[in-house]
mmCIF file of C-alpha atoms and ligand atoms in Angstrom:
data_model
loop_
_atom_site.group_PDB
_atom_site.id
_atom_site.type_symbol
_atom_site.label_atom_id
_atom_site.label_comp_id
_atom_site.label_asym_id
_atom_site.label_seq_id
_atom_site.Cartn_x
_atom_site.Cartn_y
_atom_site.Cartn_z
ATOM 1 C CA UNK T 1 -10.921 15.679 -8.350
ATOM 2 C CA UNK T 2 -11.177 15.686 -12.121
ATOM 3 C CA UNK T 3 -8.655 17.128 -14.563
ATOM 4 C CA UNK T 4 -10.145 18.444 -17.777
ATOM 5 C CA UNK T 5 -8.374 17.120 -20.850
ATOM 6 C CA UNK T 6 -8.911 20.390 -22.623
ATOM 7 C CA UNK T 7 -6.853 22.147 -19.933
ATOM 8 C CA UNK T 8 -3.926 19.857 -20.689
ATOM 9 C CA UNK T 9 -4.407 20.110 -24.455
ATOM 10 C CA UNK T 10 -3.931 23.862 -24.219
ATOM 11 C CA UNK T 11 -0.692 23.660 -22.291
ATOM 12 C CA UNK T 12 1.312 21.943 -25.054
ATOM 13 C CA UNK T 13 3.208 19.600 -22.723
ATOM 14 C CA UNK T 14 3.677 22.119 -19.931
ATOM 15 C CA UNK T 15 2.793 20.284 -16.663
ATOM 16 C CA UNK T 16 -0.243 21.343 -14.669
ATOM 17 C CA UNK T 17 0.274 21.077 -10.914
ATOM 18 C CA UNK T 18 -2.569 19.827 -8.743
ATOM 19 C CA UNK T 19 -3.320 19.118 -5.096
ATOM 20 C CA UNK T 20 -6.034 16.856 -3.810
ATOM 21 C CA UNK T 21 -6.967 15.190 -0.530
ATOM 22 C CA UNK T 22 -8.429 11.711 -0.134
ATOM 23 C CA UNK T 23 -11.093 10.887 2.423
ATOM 24 C CA UNK T 24 -9.564 8.675 5.135
ATOM 25 C CA UNK T 25 -12.859 7.075 6.221
ATOM 26 C CA UNK T 26 -13.404 5.285 2.925
ATOM 27 C CA UNK T 27 -9.796 4.083 2.708
ATOM 28 C CA UNK T 28 -9.904 2.732 6.250
ATOM 29 C CA UNK T 29 -13.067 0.828 5.385
ATOM 30 C CA UNK T 30 -11.419 -0.824 2.409
ATOM 31 C CA UNK T 31 -8.239 -2.164 4.037
ATOM 32 C CA UNK T 32 -8.385 -4.375 7.106
ATOM 33 C CA UNK T 33 -4.868 -3.496 8.319
ATOM 34 C CA UNK T 34 -5.567 0.252 8.399
ATOM 35 C CA UNK T 35 -6.760 1.033 11.930
ATOM 36 C CA UNK T 36 -6.840 4.780 11.385
ATOM 37 C CA UNK T 37 -5.267 7.444 9.200
ATOM 38 C CA UNK T 38 -5.000 11.135 8.562
ATOM 39 C CA UNK T 39 -6.313 12.844 5.451
ATOM 40 C CA UNK T 40 -4.200 11.753 2.481
ATOM 41 C CA UNK T 41 -2.439 14.821 1.089
ATOM 42 C CA UNK T 42 -1.671 14.414 -2.578
ATOM 43 C CA UNK T 43 0.497 16.572 -4.801
ATOM 44 C CA UNK T 44 1.170 15.905 -8.431
ATOM 45 C CA UNK T 45 1.272 17.151 -11.944
ATOM 46 C CA UNK T 46 -0.465 16.269 -15.180
ATOM 47 C CA UNK T 47 0.747 16.790 -18.722
ATOM 48 C CA UNK T 48 -0.079 15.792 -22.262
ATOM 49 C CA UNK T 49 2.843 14.323 -24.211
ATOM 50 C CA UNK T 50 2.086 13.204 -27.730
ATOM 51 C CA UNK T 51 -1.302 11.471 -27.632
ATOM 52 C CA UNK T 52 -0.991 10.428 -24.028
ATOM 53 C CA UNK T 53 -1.869 12.095 -20.773
ATOM 54 C CA UNK T 54 0.456 11.520 -17.844
ATOM 55 C CA UNK T 55 -0.292 12.027 -14.168
ATOM 56 C CA UNK T 56 2.304 11.568 -11.449
ATOM 57 C CA UNK T 57 3.006 12.610 -7.903
ATOM 58 C CA UNK T 58 2.917 11.309 -4.339
ATOM 59 C CA UNK T 59 0.417 10.781 -1.549
ATOM 60 C CA UNK T 60 1.267 11.227 2.115
ATOM 61 C CA UNK T 61 -0.534 10.231 5.292
ATOM 62 C CA UNK T 62 0.065 8.961 8.806
ATOM 63 C CA UNK T 63 -1.412 5.480 9.032
ATOM 64 C CA UNK T 64 -2.134 3.531 12.231
ATOM 65 C CA UNK T 65 -1.428 -0.196 12.168
ATOM 66 C CA UNK T 66 -1.225 -3.005 14.684
ATOM 67 C CA UNK T 67 1.970 -5.045 14.460
ATOM 68 C CA UNK T 68 1.196 -8.501 13.080
ATOM 69 C CA UNK T 69 3.885 -10.082 15.287
ATOM 70 C CA UNK T 70 3.753 -8.318 18.654
ATOM 71 C CA UNK T 71 0.257 -6.738 18.414
ATOM 72 C CA UNK T 72 1.559 -3.308 19.411
ATOM 73 C CA UNK T 73 -0.206 -0.346 17.745
ATOM 74 C CA UNK T 74 2.119 1.930 15.796
ATOM 75 C CA UNK T 75 1.844 4.818 13.349
ATOM 76 C CA UNK T 76 3.788 5.059 10.138
ATOM 77 C CA UNK T 77 4.278 8.039 7.873
ATOM 78 C CA UNK T 78 3.486 6.572 4.458
ATOM 79 C CA UNK T 79 4.623 8.180 1.212
ATOM 80 C CA UNK T 80 3.050 6.552 -1.837
ATOM 81 C CA UNK T 81 4.272 7.640 -5.267
ATOM 82 C CA UNK T 82 2.013 7.194 -8.265
ATOM 83 C CA UNK T 83 2.314 7.480 -12.044
ATOM 84 C CA UNK T 84 -0.539 6.768 -14.431
ATOM 85 C CA UNK T 85 -0.963 7.152 -18.168
ATOM 86 C CA UNK T 86 -4.214 7.791 -20.013
ATOM 87 C CA UNK T 87 -5.351 7.872 -23.608
ATOM 88 C CA UNK T 88 -8.523 8.869 -25.394
ATOM 89 C CA UNK T 89 -10.154 6.247 -27.656
ATOM 90 C CA UNK T 90 -8.906 8.267 -30.640
ATOM 91 C CA UNK T 91 -5.325 7.428 -29.701
ATOM 92 C CA UNK T 92 -6.404 3.936 -30.820
ATOM 93 C CA UNK T 93 -3.462 1.843 -31.868
ATOM 94 C CA UNK T 94 -1.242 2.878 -28.971
ATOM 95 C CA UNK T 95 -3.627 1.340 -26.468
ATOM 96 C CA UNK T 96 -4.114 -2.393 -26.223
ATOM 97 C CA UNK T 97 -5.634 -4.534 -23.525
ATOM 98 C CA UNK T 98 -2.299 -5.413 -22.031
ATOM 99 C CA UNK T 99 -0.790 -1.986 -21.650
ATOM 100 C CA UNK T 100 -1.014 -0.065 -18.407
ATOM 101 C CA UNK T 101 -2.669 2.792 -20.209
ATOM 102 C CA UNK T 102 -6.104 3.728 -18.925
ATOM 103 C CA UNK T 103 -8.636 4.438 -21.595
ATOM 104 C CA UNK T 104 -10.532 7.670 -21.012
ATOM 105 C CA UNK T 105 -14.264 7.592 -21.512
ATOM 106 C CA UNK T 106 -15.077 11.254 -21.111
ATOM 107 C CA UNK T 107 -13.537 14.683 -21.226
ATOM 108 C CA UNK T 108 -11.834 14.396 -17.850
ATOM 109 C CA UNK T 109 -9.344 12.319 -15.895
ATOM 110 C CA UNK T 110 -11.068 11.110 -12.722
ATOM 111 C CA UNK T 111 -8.231 11.050 -10.248
ATOM 112 C CA UNK T 112 -9.728 9.899 -6.971
ATOM 113 C CA UNK T 113 -10.652 6.270 -7.763
ATOM 114 C CA UNK T 114 -7.177 5.581 -9.179
ATOM 115 C CA UNK T 115 -5.402 7.324 -6.338
ATOM 116 C CA UNK T 116 -7.424 5.319 -3.836
ATOM 117 C CA UNK T 117 -6.410 2.065 -5.554
ATOM 118 C CA UNK T 118 -2.738 3.067 -5.631
ATOM 119 C CA UNK T 119 -2.846 4.036 -1.974
ATOM 120 C CA UNK T 120 -4.508 0.790 -0.855
ATOM 121 C CA UNK T 121 -2.121 -1.339 -2.910
ATOM 122 C CA UNK T 122 0.816 0.280 -1.139
ATOM 123 C CA UNK T 123 -0.463 -0.658 2.323
ATOM 124 C CA UNK T 124 1.227 -3.638 3.983
ATOM 125 C CA UNK T 125 -0.826 -6.822 4.388
ATOM 126 C CA UNK T 126 1.514 -7.878 7.235
ATOM 127 C CA UNK T 127 2.402 -4.664 9.077
ATOM 128 C CA UNK T 128 5.427 -4.830 11.389
ATOM 129 C CA UNK T 129 6.355 -2.275 14.075
ATOM 130 C CA UNK T 130 9.982 -2.904 13.110
ATOM 131 C CA UNK T 131 11.482 -5.182 10.487
ATOM 132 C CA UNK T 132 13.242 -7.170 13.207
ATOM 133 C CA UNK T 133 10.255 -7.235 15.580
ATOM 134 C CA UNK T 134 10.731 -10.311 17.765
ATOM 135 C CA UNK T 135 7.035 -10.818 18.428
ATOM 136 C CA UNK T 136 5.417 -12.423 21.444
ATOM 137 C CA UNK T 137 6.585 -15.478 23.345
ATOM 138 C CA UNK T 138 4.146 -18.232 22.319
ATOM 139 C CA UNK T 139 4.241 -19.691 25.836
ATOM 140 C CA UNK T 140 3.863 -16.732 28.232
ATOM 141 C CA UNK T 141 2.897 -13.959 25.803
ATOM 142 C CA UNK T 142 5.640 -11.523 26.846
ATOM 143 C CA UNK T 143 6.578 -8.949 24.185
ATOM 144 C CA UNK T 144 10.097 -10.073 23.318
ATOM 145 C CA UNK T 145 11.013 -6.571 22.149
ATOM 146 C CA UNK T 146 10.474 -5.340 25.703
ATOM 147 C CA UNK T 147 11.666 -8.175 27.883
ATOM 148 C CA UNK T 148 12.986 -11.725 28.194
ATOM 149 C CA UNK T 149 11.434 -14.832 29.600
ATOM 150 C CA UNK T 150 12.849 -18.271 30.233
ATOM 151 C CA UNK T 151 10.165 -20.272 28.445
ATOM 152 C CA UNK T 152 11.373 -23.274 26.520
ATOM 153 C CA UNK T 153 9.856 -22.485 23.146
ATOM 154 C CA UNK T 154 11.693 -25.314 21.418
ATOM 155 C CA UNK T 155 8.985 -27.677 22.647
ATOM 156 C CA UNK T 156 6.089 -25.526 21.613
ATOM 157 C CA UNK T 157 5.172 -27.512 18.511
ATOM 158 C CA UNK T 158 4.008 -30.992 19.600
ATOM 159 C CA UNK T 159 4.753 -32.451 16.163
ATOM 160 C CA UNK T 160 8.340 -31.253 16.359
ATOM 161 C CA UNK T 161 8.568 -32.481 19.944
ATOM 162 C CA UNK T 162 7.462 -35.958 18.858
ATOM 163 C CA UNK T 163 10.035 -35.911 16.104
ATOM 164 C CA UNK T 164 12.762 -34.892 18.555
ATOM 165 C CA UNK T 165 11.802 -37.825 20.816
ATOM 166 C CA UNK T 166 11.896 -40.198 17.899
ATOM 167 C CA UNK T 167 15.383 -39.179 16.819
ATOM 168 C CA UNK T 168 16.478 -39.085 20.453
ATOM 169 C CA UNK T 169 15.514 -42.782 20.922
ATOM 170 C CA UNK T 170 17.156 -43.740 17.706
ATOM 171 C CA UNK T 171 20.509 -42.525 18.942
ATOM 172 C CA UNK T 172 20.402 -44.442 22.230
HETATM 173 ZN ZN1 ZN K 201 6.055 -5.714 16.571
HETATM 174 ZN ZN1 ZN K 202 7.818 -16.756 27.551
#
């Protein structure tokens, strides 16, 4: 979706509401942790204040992940807020390389590419089914959120085991 600058110029600061949906297939393709997702429903508003154009709002979608610790698939309702500022080249001095202000090249604000970036940046790179997910037992593979086992996982790392032996002998 594109927002015409002229539409905002005419509104004298009065916000213009917009709604847009993002294609889930492309987003899924671009983030390896996204296993599936619904259409991303986006609501926001755009306004011109001074020489700058502001766009803000939130995106919402149900996203399927696989827990990085216990490998269980789960779905999370994600709400991703966004806020972006734009300026035309004429605004000149207010825009420098280091500011977060996007320089506009044409007569419109192209929303979709920016919204896609914001959405992807908000996705977890280490998704967890729960913050305190206990993961899988490294010995027998049981999901520790669902059951207990009696494996001795203290000895799982051979380097640590060797170290334990070493200190053990030292004390004798
Ligand atoms: Zn988990
Ligand atoms: Zn076990």
